[in-house]
Short mmCIF file of C-alpha atoms in Angstrom, two decimals:
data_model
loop_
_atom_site.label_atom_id
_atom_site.label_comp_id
_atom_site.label_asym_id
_atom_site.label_seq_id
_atom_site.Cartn_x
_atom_site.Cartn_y
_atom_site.Cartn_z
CA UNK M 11 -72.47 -47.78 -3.78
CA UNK M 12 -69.66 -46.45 -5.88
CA UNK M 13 -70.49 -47.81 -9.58
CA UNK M 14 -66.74 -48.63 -11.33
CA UNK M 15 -66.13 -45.96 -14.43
CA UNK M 16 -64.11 -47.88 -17.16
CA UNK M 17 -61.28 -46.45 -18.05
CA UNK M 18 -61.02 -44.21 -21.37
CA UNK M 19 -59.69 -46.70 -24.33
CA UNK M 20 -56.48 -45.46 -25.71
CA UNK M 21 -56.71 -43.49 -28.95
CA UNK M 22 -54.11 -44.95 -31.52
CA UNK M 23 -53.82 -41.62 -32.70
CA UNK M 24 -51.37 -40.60 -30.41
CA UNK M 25 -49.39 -44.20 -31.49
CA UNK M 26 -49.88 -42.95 -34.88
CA UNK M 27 -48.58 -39.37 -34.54
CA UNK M 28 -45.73 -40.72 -32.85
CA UNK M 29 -44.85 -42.98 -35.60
CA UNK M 30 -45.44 -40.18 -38.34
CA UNK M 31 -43.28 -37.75 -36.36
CA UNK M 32 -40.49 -40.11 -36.31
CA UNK M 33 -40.48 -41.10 -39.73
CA UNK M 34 -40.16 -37.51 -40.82
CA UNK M 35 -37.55 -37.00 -38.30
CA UNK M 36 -35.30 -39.96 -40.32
CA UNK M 37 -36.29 -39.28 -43.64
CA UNK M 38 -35.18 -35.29 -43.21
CA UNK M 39 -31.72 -36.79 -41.28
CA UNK M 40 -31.04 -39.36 -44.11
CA UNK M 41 -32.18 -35.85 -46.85
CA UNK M 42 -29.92 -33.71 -45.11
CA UNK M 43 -26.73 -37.02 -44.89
CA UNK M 44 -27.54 -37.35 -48.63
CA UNK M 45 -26.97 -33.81 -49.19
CA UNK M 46 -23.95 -33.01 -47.13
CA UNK M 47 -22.67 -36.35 -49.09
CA UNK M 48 -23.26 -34.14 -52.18
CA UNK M 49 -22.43 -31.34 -50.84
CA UNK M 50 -18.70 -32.44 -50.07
CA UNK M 51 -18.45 -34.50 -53.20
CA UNK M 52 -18.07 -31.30 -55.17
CA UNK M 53 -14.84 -30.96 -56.95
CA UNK M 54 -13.43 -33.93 -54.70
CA UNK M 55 -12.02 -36.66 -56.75
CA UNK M 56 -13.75 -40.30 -57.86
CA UNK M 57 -13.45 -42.62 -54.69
CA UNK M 58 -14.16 -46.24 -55.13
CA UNK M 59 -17.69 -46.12 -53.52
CA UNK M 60 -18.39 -43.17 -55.88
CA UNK M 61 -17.26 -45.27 -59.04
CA UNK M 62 -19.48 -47.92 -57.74
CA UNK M 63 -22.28 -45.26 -57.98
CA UNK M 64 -21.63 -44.33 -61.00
CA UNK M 65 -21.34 -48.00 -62.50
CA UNK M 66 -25.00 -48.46 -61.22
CA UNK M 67 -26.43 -44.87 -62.03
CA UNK M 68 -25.20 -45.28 -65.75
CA UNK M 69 -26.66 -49.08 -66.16
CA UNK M 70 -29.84 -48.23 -64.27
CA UNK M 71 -30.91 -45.23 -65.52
CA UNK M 72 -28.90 -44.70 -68.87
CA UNK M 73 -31.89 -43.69 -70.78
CA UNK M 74 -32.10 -40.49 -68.55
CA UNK M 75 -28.60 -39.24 -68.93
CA UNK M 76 -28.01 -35.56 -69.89
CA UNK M 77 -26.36 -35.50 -73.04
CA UNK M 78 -22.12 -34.77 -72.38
CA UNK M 79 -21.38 -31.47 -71.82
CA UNK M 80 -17.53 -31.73 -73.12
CA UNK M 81 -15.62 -30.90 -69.81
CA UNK M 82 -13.17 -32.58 -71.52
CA UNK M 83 -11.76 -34.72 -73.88
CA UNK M 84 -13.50 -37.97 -74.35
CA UNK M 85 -11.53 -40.17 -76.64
CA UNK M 86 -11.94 -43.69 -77.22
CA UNK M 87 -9.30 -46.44 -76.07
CA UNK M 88 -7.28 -47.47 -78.64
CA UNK M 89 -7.00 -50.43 -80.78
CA UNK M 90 -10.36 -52.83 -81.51
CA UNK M 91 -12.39 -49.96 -79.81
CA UNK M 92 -11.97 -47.88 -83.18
CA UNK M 93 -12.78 -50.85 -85.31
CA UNK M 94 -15.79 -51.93 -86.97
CA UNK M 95 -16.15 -54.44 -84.53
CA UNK M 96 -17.58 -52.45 -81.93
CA UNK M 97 -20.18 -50.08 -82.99
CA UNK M 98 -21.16 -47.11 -80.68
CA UNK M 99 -23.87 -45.45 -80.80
CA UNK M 100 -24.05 -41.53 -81.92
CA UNK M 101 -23.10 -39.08 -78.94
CA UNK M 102 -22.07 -39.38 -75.33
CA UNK M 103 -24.02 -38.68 -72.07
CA UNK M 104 -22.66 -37.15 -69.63
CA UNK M 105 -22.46 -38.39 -65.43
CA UNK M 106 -21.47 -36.08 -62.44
CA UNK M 107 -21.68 -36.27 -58.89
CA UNK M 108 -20.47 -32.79 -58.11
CA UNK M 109 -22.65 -30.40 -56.94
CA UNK M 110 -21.95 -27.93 -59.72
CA UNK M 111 -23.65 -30.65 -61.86
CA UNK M 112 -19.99 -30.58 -64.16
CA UNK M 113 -19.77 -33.83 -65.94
CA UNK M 114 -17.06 -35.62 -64.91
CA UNK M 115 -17.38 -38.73 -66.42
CA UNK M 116 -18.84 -39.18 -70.15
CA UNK M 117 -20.94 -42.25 -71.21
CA UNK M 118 -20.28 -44.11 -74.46
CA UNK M 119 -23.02 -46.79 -75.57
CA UNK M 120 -21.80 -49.26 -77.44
CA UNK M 121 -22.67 -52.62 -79.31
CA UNK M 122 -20.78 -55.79 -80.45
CA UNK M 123 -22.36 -59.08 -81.79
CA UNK M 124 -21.05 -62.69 -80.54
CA UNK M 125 -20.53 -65.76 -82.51
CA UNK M 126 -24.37 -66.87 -82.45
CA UNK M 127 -25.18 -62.98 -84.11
CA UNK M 128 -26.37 -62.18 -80.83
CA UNK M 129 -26.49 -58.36 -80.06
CA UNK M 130 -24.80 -57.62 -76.52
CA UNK M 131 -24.90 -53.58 -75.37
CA UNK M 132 -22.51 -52.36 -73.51
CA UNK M 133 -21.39 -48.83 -71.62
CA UNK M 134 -17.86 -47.26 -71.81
CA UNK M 135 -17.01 -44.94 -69.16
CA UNK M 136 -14.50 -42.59 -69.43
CA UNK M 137 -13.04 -40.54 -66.59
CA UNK M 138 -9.97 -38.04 -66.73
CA UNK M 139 -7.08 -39.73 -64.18
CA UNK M 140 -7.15 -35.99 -62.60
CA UNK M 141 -10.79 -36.73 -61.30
CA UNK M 142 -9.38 -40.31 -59.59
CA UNK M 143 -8.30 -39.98 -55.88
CA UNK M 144 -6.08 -41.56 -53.97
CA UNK M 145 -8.61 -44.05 -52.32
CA UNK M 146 -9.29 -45.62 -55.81
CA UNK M 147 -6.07 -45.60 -57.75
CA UNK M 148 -6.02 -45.49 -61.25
CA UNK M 149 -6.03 -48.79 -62.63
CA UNK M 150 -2.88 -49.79 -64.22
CA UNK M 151 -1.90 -48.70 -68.10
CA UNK M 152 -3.30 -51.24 -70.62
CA UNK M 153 -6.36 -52.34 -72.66
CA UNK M 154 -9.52 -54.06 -72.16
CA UNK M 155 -7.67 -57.54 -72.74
CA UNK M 156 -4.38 -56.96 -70.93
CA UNK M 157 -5.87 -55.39 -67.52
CA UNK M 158 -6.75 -58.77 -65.77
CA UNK M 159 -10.09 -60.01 -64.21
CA UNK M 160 -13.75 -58.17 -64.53
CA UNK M 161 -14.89 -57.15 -60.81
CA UNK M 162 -18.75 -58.08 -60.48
CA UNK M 163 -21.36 -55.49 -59.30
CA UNK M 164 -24.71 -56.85 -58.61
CA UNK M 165 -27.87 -55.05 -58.84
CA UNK M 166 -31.16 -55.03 -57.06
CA UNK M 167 -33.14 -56.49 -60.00
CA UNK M 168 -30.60 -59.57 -59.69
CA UNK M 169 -28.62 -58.39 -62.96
CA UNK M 170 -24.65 -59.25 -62.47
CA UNK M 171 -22.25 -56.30 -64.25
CA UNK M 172 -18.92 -56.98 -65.42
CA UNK M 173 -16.53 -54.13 -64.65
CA UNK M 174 -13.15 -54.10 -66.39
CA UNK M 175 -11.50 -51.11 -65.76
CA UNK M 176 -7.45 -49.72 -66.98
CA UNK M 177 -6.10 -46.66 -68.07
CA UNK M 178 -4.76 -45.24 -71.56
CA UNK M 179 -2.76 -41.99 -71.08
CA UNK M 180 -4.45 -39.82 -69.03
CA UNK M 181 -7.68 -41.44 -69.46
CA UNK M 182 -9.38 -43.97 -67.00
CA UNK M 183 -11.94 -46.35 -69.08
CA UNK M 184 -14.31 -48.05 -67.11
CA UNK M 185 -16.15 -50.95 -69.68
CA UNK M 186 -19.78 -52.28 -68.07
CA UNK M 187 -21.38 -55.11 -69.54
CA UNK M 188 -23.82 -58.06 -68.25
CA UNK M 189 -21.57 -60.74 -66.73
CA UNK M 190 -21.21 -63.79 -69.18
CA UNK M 191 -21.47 -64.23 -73.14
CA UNK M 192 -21.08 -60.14 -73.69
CA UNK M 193 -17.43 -60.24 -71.93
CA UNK M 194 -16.59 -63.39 -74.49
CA UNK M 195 -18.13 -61.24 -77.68
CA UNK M 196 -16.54 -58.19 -76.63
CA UNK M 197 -12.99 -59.81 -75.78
CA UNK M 198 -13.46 -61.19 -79.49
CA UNK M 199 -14.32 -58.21 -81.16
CA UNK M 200 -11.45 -56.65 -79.87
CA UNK M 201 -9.08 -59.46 -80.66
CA UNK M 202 -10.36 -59.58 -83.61
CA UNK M 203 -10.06 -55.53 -84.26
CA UNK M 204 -6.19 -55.23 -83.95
CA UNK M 205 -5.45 -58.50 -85.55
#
């Protein structure tokens, strides 16, 4: 009599392996996407996805920027920004997305208190209209008040940003702030500043 031999139980190893194998296979394709992405970003101008980038990179993680490194000239806007309404705090940071790590967009931190005395913070990003390509035109010349509705970028922890964005000379200003009672303080300040 032939006596039946089980047959040999599957060894999730080889399941495993498999799995392993093809994770590293994405993660080095999505390390080496990144990197062209990088790669080709060098000296290209400011698209909108990459201003949406930098929006996020500045809120997110502005405690880690690299102080400016004066590429260029990074005045303020004019009018209630050089007030006493709106204080800023000492120095800029600097942003870049180029490969060469050249800043191309400098990071103001700023402050303005609403009608409560509540403290809102801000960011001010400024960005030389040379660096802006065709794909995200300049916004159109004007100030904080006069250039129309904030656009909204939401972030993973569930914070909303206010965006207002226009352009002084040959300066694009880009102003961040949490959506709500900082874009009433900081429309107020600056009302209040060139009154």
């Amino acid at each position: 009599t032939r006596v039946a031999v089980p047959a040999p139980a599957i060894s999730p190893r080889p399941a495993r392996r498999r799995a392993l194998a093809t994770f590293a296979a994405a993660s080095l394709l999505a390390g080496a996407a990144l990197w062209t992405w990088i790669w080709s970003a060098q000296g290209q101008p400011f698209d909108a996805e990459q201003f949406k980038l930098a929006v996020r990179t500045a809120w997110d993680r502005q405690d880690e920027l690299p102080a400016f490194d004066g590429s260029f000239e990074a005045d303020l806007p004019q009018g209630g920004w050089r007030s006493n309404r709106v204080e800023f705090a000492e120095g800029s940071w600097g942003y870049s997305s180029a490969r060469d790590g050249a800043h191309r967009v400098a990071v103001r931190r700023f402050s303005v208190w609403g009608e409560t005395r509540q403290r809102h913070d801000g960011l001010l990003l400024i960005v030389p209209v040379s660096d802006v390509g065709d794909e995200a035109l300049p916004p159109p010349q004007g100030n904080y008040l006069s250039s129309g509705r904030a656009h909204y970028v939401d972030l993973p922890d569930g914070t909303s940003l206010a965006v207002v964005s226009w352009q002084e000379s040959n300066r694009v200003y880009l102003c961040i702030l949490p959506r709500g009672r900082s874009e009433e303080a900081l429309r107020g300040a600056l009302q209040l500043g060139v009154s």
